[in-house]
Amino acid sequence: MRKMENSRVKENVRQFVLYLVVGGIATVVEWILFYILNGVGHIHYMGSTAIAFIVSTFANWMCGRILLFQKTKNIWKELLKIYVTSIAGLFMNLLIMWLAVETFGIHEMISKMEATGIVFMWNFLVRKFVIYKM
């Protein structure tokens, strides 16, 4: 019994470490795109946040599918689940951005980094337990 628990813990740790890699790739995509849209293109931080989040969600799904999570038979259904559940993550992201920028006066890029870190755990847990039921 103890051996089974240890193997389950090890598997959860392995999955989380791999998700850190997947999340890292998606984070780079999100931050670069946010910087280009907001910093270079002067698009409002809320619009830049939404666009960068949508694109990085796709990058996260693609990398997660390749490196970590089992592939499902219906790719469109899987992608739909990813985006439907990611809506909560997007709203969290936007709320954190708004609070950080408007209430606390934190620079947009720093706020984006904070929001990404907070929403990261949500994304991992939803994918693990809801979408892929691991």
C-alpha atoms as a PDB file:
ATOM      1  CA  MET A   1       0.000   0.000   0.000  1.00  0.00           C
ATOM      2  CA  ARG A   2       2.790   2.412   0.965  1.00  0.00           C
ATOM      3  CA  LYS A   3       4.636   1.634  -2.250  1.00  0.00           C
ATOM      4  CA  MET A   4       1.528   2.499  -4.252  1.00  0.00           C
ATOM      5  CA  GLU A   5       1.200   5.835  -2.432  1.00  0.00           C
ATOM      6  CA  ASN A   6       4.869   6.647  -3.086  1.00  0.00           C
ATOM      7  CA  SER A   7       4.502   5.857  -6.756  1.00  0.00           C
ATOM      8  CA  ARG A   8       1.404   8.061  -6.965  1.00  0.00           C
ATOM      9  CA  VAL A   9       3.220  10.936  -5.242  1.00  0.00           C
ATOM     10  CA  LYS A  10       6.178  10.530  -7.610  1.00  0.00           C
ATOM     11  CA  GLU A  11       3.835  10.559 -10.609  1.00  0.00           C
ATOM     12  CA  ASN A  12       2.114  13.728  -9.368  1.00  0.00           C
ATOM     13  CA  VAL A  13       5.495  15.403  -8.843  1.00  0.00           C
ATOM     14  CA  ARG A  14       6.637  14.295 -12.315  1.00  0.00           C
ATOM     15  CA  GLN A  15       3.465  15.694 -13.859  1.00  0.00           C
ATOM     16  CA  PHE A  16       3.823  18.973 -11.993  1.00  0.00           C
ATOM     17  CA  VAL A  17       7.478  19.372 -13.043  1.00  0.00           C
ATOM     18  CA  LEU A  18       6.554  18.669 -16.658  1.00  0.00           C
ATOM     19  CA  TYR A  19       3.700  21.151 -16.354  1.00  0.00           C
ATOM     20  CA  LEU A  20       6.235  23.728 -15.141  1.00  0.00           C
ATOM     21  CA  VAL A  21       8.070  23.210 -18.442  1.00  0.00           C
ATOM     22  CA  VAL A  22       4.805  23.413 -20.417  1.00  0.00           C
ATOM     23  CA  GLY A  23       3.718  26.450 -18.399  1.00  0.00           C
ATOM     24  CA  GLY A  24       7.132  28.037 -18.885  1.00  0.00           C
ATOM     25  CA  ILE A  25       6.836  27.772 -22.649  1.00  0.00           C
ATOM     26  CA  ALA A  26       3.293  29.193 -22.589  1.00  0.00           C
ATOM     27  CA  THR A  27       4.430  31.955 -20.229  1.00  0.00           C
ATOM     28  CA  VAL A  28       7.190  33.043 -22.588  1.00  0.00           C
ATOM     29  CA  VAL A  29       4.643  33.163 -25.425  1.00  0.00           C
ATOM     30  CA  GLU A  30       2.211  35.150 -23.255  1.00  0.00           C
ATOM     31  CA  TRP A  31       4.750  37.668 -21.931  1.00  0.00           C
ATOM     32  CA  ILE A  32       6.364  38.317 -25.310  1.00  0.00           C
ATOM     33  CA  LEU A  33       3.008  38.784 -26.995  1.00  0.00           C
ATOM     34  CA  PHE A  34       1.758  41.003 -24.152  1.00  0.00           C
ATOM     35  CA  TYR A  35       4.911  43.131 -24.391  1.00  0.00           C
ATOM     36  CA  ILE A  36       4.576  43.476 -28.165  1.00  0.00           C
ATOM     37  CA  LEU A  37       0.871  44.357 -27.998  1.00  0.00           C
ATOM     38  CA  ASN A  38       1.013  46.638 -24.960  1.00  0.00           C
ATOM     39  CA  GLY A  39       4.559  47.973 -24.897  1.00  0.00           C
ATOM     40  CA  VAL A  40       5.239  48.311 -28.607  1.00  0.00           C
ATOM     41  CA  GLY A  41       1.748  48.405 -30.123  1.00  0.00           C
ATOM     42  CA  HIS A  42       0.272  50.559 -27.311  1.00  0.00           C
ATOM     43  CA  ILE A  43      -2.846  48.390 -27.113  1.00  0.00           C
ATOM     44  CA  HIS A  44      -4.624  48.836 -23.758  1.00  0.00           C
ATOM     45  CA  TYR A  45      -3.368  46.370 -21.147  1.00  0.00           C
ATOM     46  CA  MET A  46      -6.775  44.664 -20.820  1.00  0.00           C
ATOM     47  CA  GLY A  47      -6.980  43.922 -24.561  1.00  0.00           C
ATOM     48  CA  SER A  48      -3.335  42.886 -24.634  1.00  0.00           C
ATOM     49  CA  THR A  49      -3.924  40.598 -21.660  1.00  0.00           C
ATOM     50  CA  ALA A  50      -6.894  38.882 -23.308  1.00  0.00           C
ATOM     51  CA  ILE A  51      -5.168  38.353 -26.659  1.00  0.00           C
ATOM     52  CA  ALA A  52      -1.924  37.122 -25.084  1.00  0.00           C
ATOM     53  CA  PHE A  53      -3.846  34.806 -22.762  1.00  0.00           C
ATOM     54  CA  ILE A  54      -5.831  33.248 -25.627  1.00  0.00           C
ATOM     55  CA  VAL A  55      -2.708  32.620 -27.710  1.00  0.00           C
ATOM     56  CA  SER A  56      -0.711  31.279 -24.761  1.00  0.00           C
ATOM     57  CA  THR A  57      -3.594  28.962 -23.821  1.00  0.00           C
ATOM     58  CA  PHE A  58      -3.249  27.396 -27.253  1.00  0.00           C
ATOM     59  CA  ALA A  59       0.537  27.102 -26.779  1.00  0.00           C
ATOM     60  CA  ASN A  60      -0.048  25.558 -23.352  1.00  0.00           C
ATOM     61  CA  TRP A  61      -2.529  23.050 -24.766  1.00  0.00           C
ATOM     62  CA  MET A  62      -0.235  22.108 -27.629  1.00  0.00           C
ATOM     63  CA  CYS A  63       2.855  21.651 -25.445  1.00  0.00           C
ATOM     64  CA  GLY A  64       0.873  19.869 -22.729  1.00  0.00           C
ATOM     65  CA  ARG A  65      -0.534  17.490 -25.294  1.00  0.00           C
ATOM     66  CA  ILE A  66       2.937  16.692 -26.623  1.00  0.00           C
ATOM     67  CA  LEU A  67       4.824  16.467 -23.324  1.00  0.00           C
ATOM     68  CA  LEU A  68       2.414  15.611 -20.555  1.00  0.00           C
ATOM     69  CA  PHE A  69      -1.252  14.855 -20.915  1.00  0.00           C
ATOM     70  CA  GLN A  70      -2.746  11.899 -22.702  1.00  0.00           C
ATOM     71  CA  LYS A  71      -4.180  12.579 -26.094  1.00  0.00           C
ATOM     72  CA  THR A  72      -7.918  12.273 -26.481  1.00  0.00           C
ATOM     73  CA  LYS A  73      -9.663  10.904 -29.550  1.00  0.00           C
ATOM     74  CA  ASN A  74     -11.624  14.061 -30.262  1.00  0.00           C
ATOM     75  CA  ILE A  75      -9.124  16.907 -30.550  1.00  0.00           C
ATOM     76  CA  TRP A  76     -11.845  19.548 -31.088  1.00  0.00           C
ATOM     77  CA  LYS A  77     -13.762  18.481 -27.985  1.00  0.00           C
ATOM     78  CA  GLU A  78     -10.507  18.550 -25.988  1.00  0.00           C
ATOM     79  CA  LEU A  79      -9.643  22.025 -27.278  1.00  0.00           C
ATOM     80  CA  LEU A  80     -13.165  23.247 -26.535  1.00  0.00           C
ATOM     81  CA  LYS A  81     -12.843  21.987 -22.942  1.00  0.00           C
ATOM     82  CA  ILE A  82      -9.483  23.745 -22.609  1.00  0.00           C
ATOM     83  CA  TYR A  83     -10.906  27.093 -23.734  1.00  0.00           C
ATOM     84  CA  VAL A  84     -14.171  26.786 -21.788  1.00  0.00           C
ATOM     85  CA  THR A  85     -12.309  26.060 -18.552  1.00  0.00           C
ATOM     86  CA  SER A  86      -9.703  28.687 -19.395  1.00  0.00           C
ATOM     87  CA  ILE A  87     -12.390  31.380 -19.392  1.00  0.00           C
ATOM     88  CA  ALA A  88     -12.240  31.364 -15.586  1.00  0.00           C
ATOM     89  CA  GLY A  89      -8.459  31.709 -15.831  1.00  0.00           C
ATOM     90  CA  LEU A  90      -8.850  34.613 -18.248  1.00  0.00           C
ATOM     91  CA  PHE A  91     -11.273  36.387 -15.898  1.00  0.00           C
ATOM     92  CA  MET A  92      -8.875  35.825 -12.986  1.00  0.00           C
ATOM     93  CA  ASN A  93      -6.074  37.181 -15.147  1.00  0.00           C
ATOM     94  CA  LEU A  94      -8.059  40.286 -16.111  1.00  0.00           C
ATOM     95  CA  LEU A  95      -9.200  40.904 -12.530  1.00  0.00           C
ATOM     96  CA  ILE A  96      -5.661  40.617 -11.181  1.00  0.00           C
ATOM     97  CA  MET A  97      -4.390  42.919 -13.940  1.00  0.00           C
ATOM     98  CA  TRP A  98      -7.081  45.496 -13.227  1.00  0.00           C
ATOM     99  CA  LEU A  99      -6.502  45.415  -9.465  1.00  0.00           C
ATOM    100  CA  ALA A 100      -2.728  45.573  -9.812  1.00  0.00           C
ATOM    101  CA  VAL A 101      -2.683  48.395 -12.373  1.00  0.00           C
ATOM    102  CA  GLU A 102      -5.680  50.510 -11.365  1.00  0.00           C
ATOM    103  CA  THR A 103      -5.773  49.984  -7.600  1.00  0.00           C
ATOM    104  CA  PHE A 104      -2.120  49.503  -6.710  1.00  0.00           C
ATOM    105  CA  GLY A 105      -0.466  51.375  -9.593  1.00  0.00           C
ATOM    106  CA  ILE A 106       1.793  48.473 -10.547  1.00  0.00           C
ATOM    107  CA  HIS A 107       3.340  48.610 -14.028  1.00  0.00           C
ATOM    108  CA  GLU A 108       1.429  46.581 -16.645  1.00  0.00           C
ATOM    109  CA  MET A 109       4.261  44.119 -17.378  1.00  0.00           C
ATOM    110  CA  ILE A 110       4.897  43.433 -13.691  1.00  0.00           C
ATOM    111  CA  SER A 111       1.143  42.989 -13.180  1.00  0.00           C
ATOM    112  CA  LYS A 112       1.090  40.539 -16.101  1.00  0.00           C
ATOM    113  CA  MET A 113       3.847  38.487 -14.473  1.00  0.00           C
ATOM    114  CA  GLU A 114       1.985  38.397 -11.165  1.00  0.00           C
ATOM    115  CA  ALA A 115      -1.290  37.393 -12.826  1.00  0.00           C
ATOM    116  CA  THR A 116       0.429  34.606 -14.765  1.00  0.00           C
ATOM    117  CA  GLY A 117       1.909  33.143 -11.599  1.00  0.00           C
ATOM    118  CA  ILE A 118      -1.410  33.109  -9.781  1.00  0.00           C
ATOM    119  CA  VAL A 119      -3.418  31.636 -12.665  1.00  0.00           C
ATOM    120  CA  PHE A 120      -0.767  28.964 -13.337  1.00  0.00           C
ATOM    121  CA  MET A 121      -1.982  26.696 -10.523  1.00  0.00           C
ATOM    122  CA  TRP A 122      -5.606  27.004 -11.649  1.00  0.00           C
ATOM    123  CA  ASN A 123      -4.634  25.886 -15.153  1.00  0.00           C
ATOM    124  CA  PHE A 124      -2.679  22.863 -13.915  1.00  0.00           C
ATOM    125  CA  LEU A 125      -5.411  21.666 -11.566  1.00  0.00           C
ATOM    126  CA  VAL A 126      -8.198  22.066 -14.125  1.00  0.00           C
ATOM    127  CA  ARG A 127      -6.278  20.200 -16.799  1.00  0.00           C
ATOM    128  CA  LYS A 128      -5.208  17.425 -14.448  1.00  0.00           C
ATOM    129  CA  PHE A 129      -8.494  16.751 -12.673  1.00  0.00           C
ATOM    130  CA  VAL A 130     -11.220  18.048 -14.988  1.00  0.00           C
ATOM    131  CA  ILE A 131     -10.059  17.742 -18.588  1.00  0.00           C
ATOM    132  CA  TYR A 132      -7.713  14.750 -18.486  1.00  0.00           C
ATOM    133  CA  LYS A 133      -9.029  13.232 -15.193  1.00  0.00           C
ATOM    134  CA  MET A 134      -5.619  12.002 -14.097  1.00  0.00           C
END
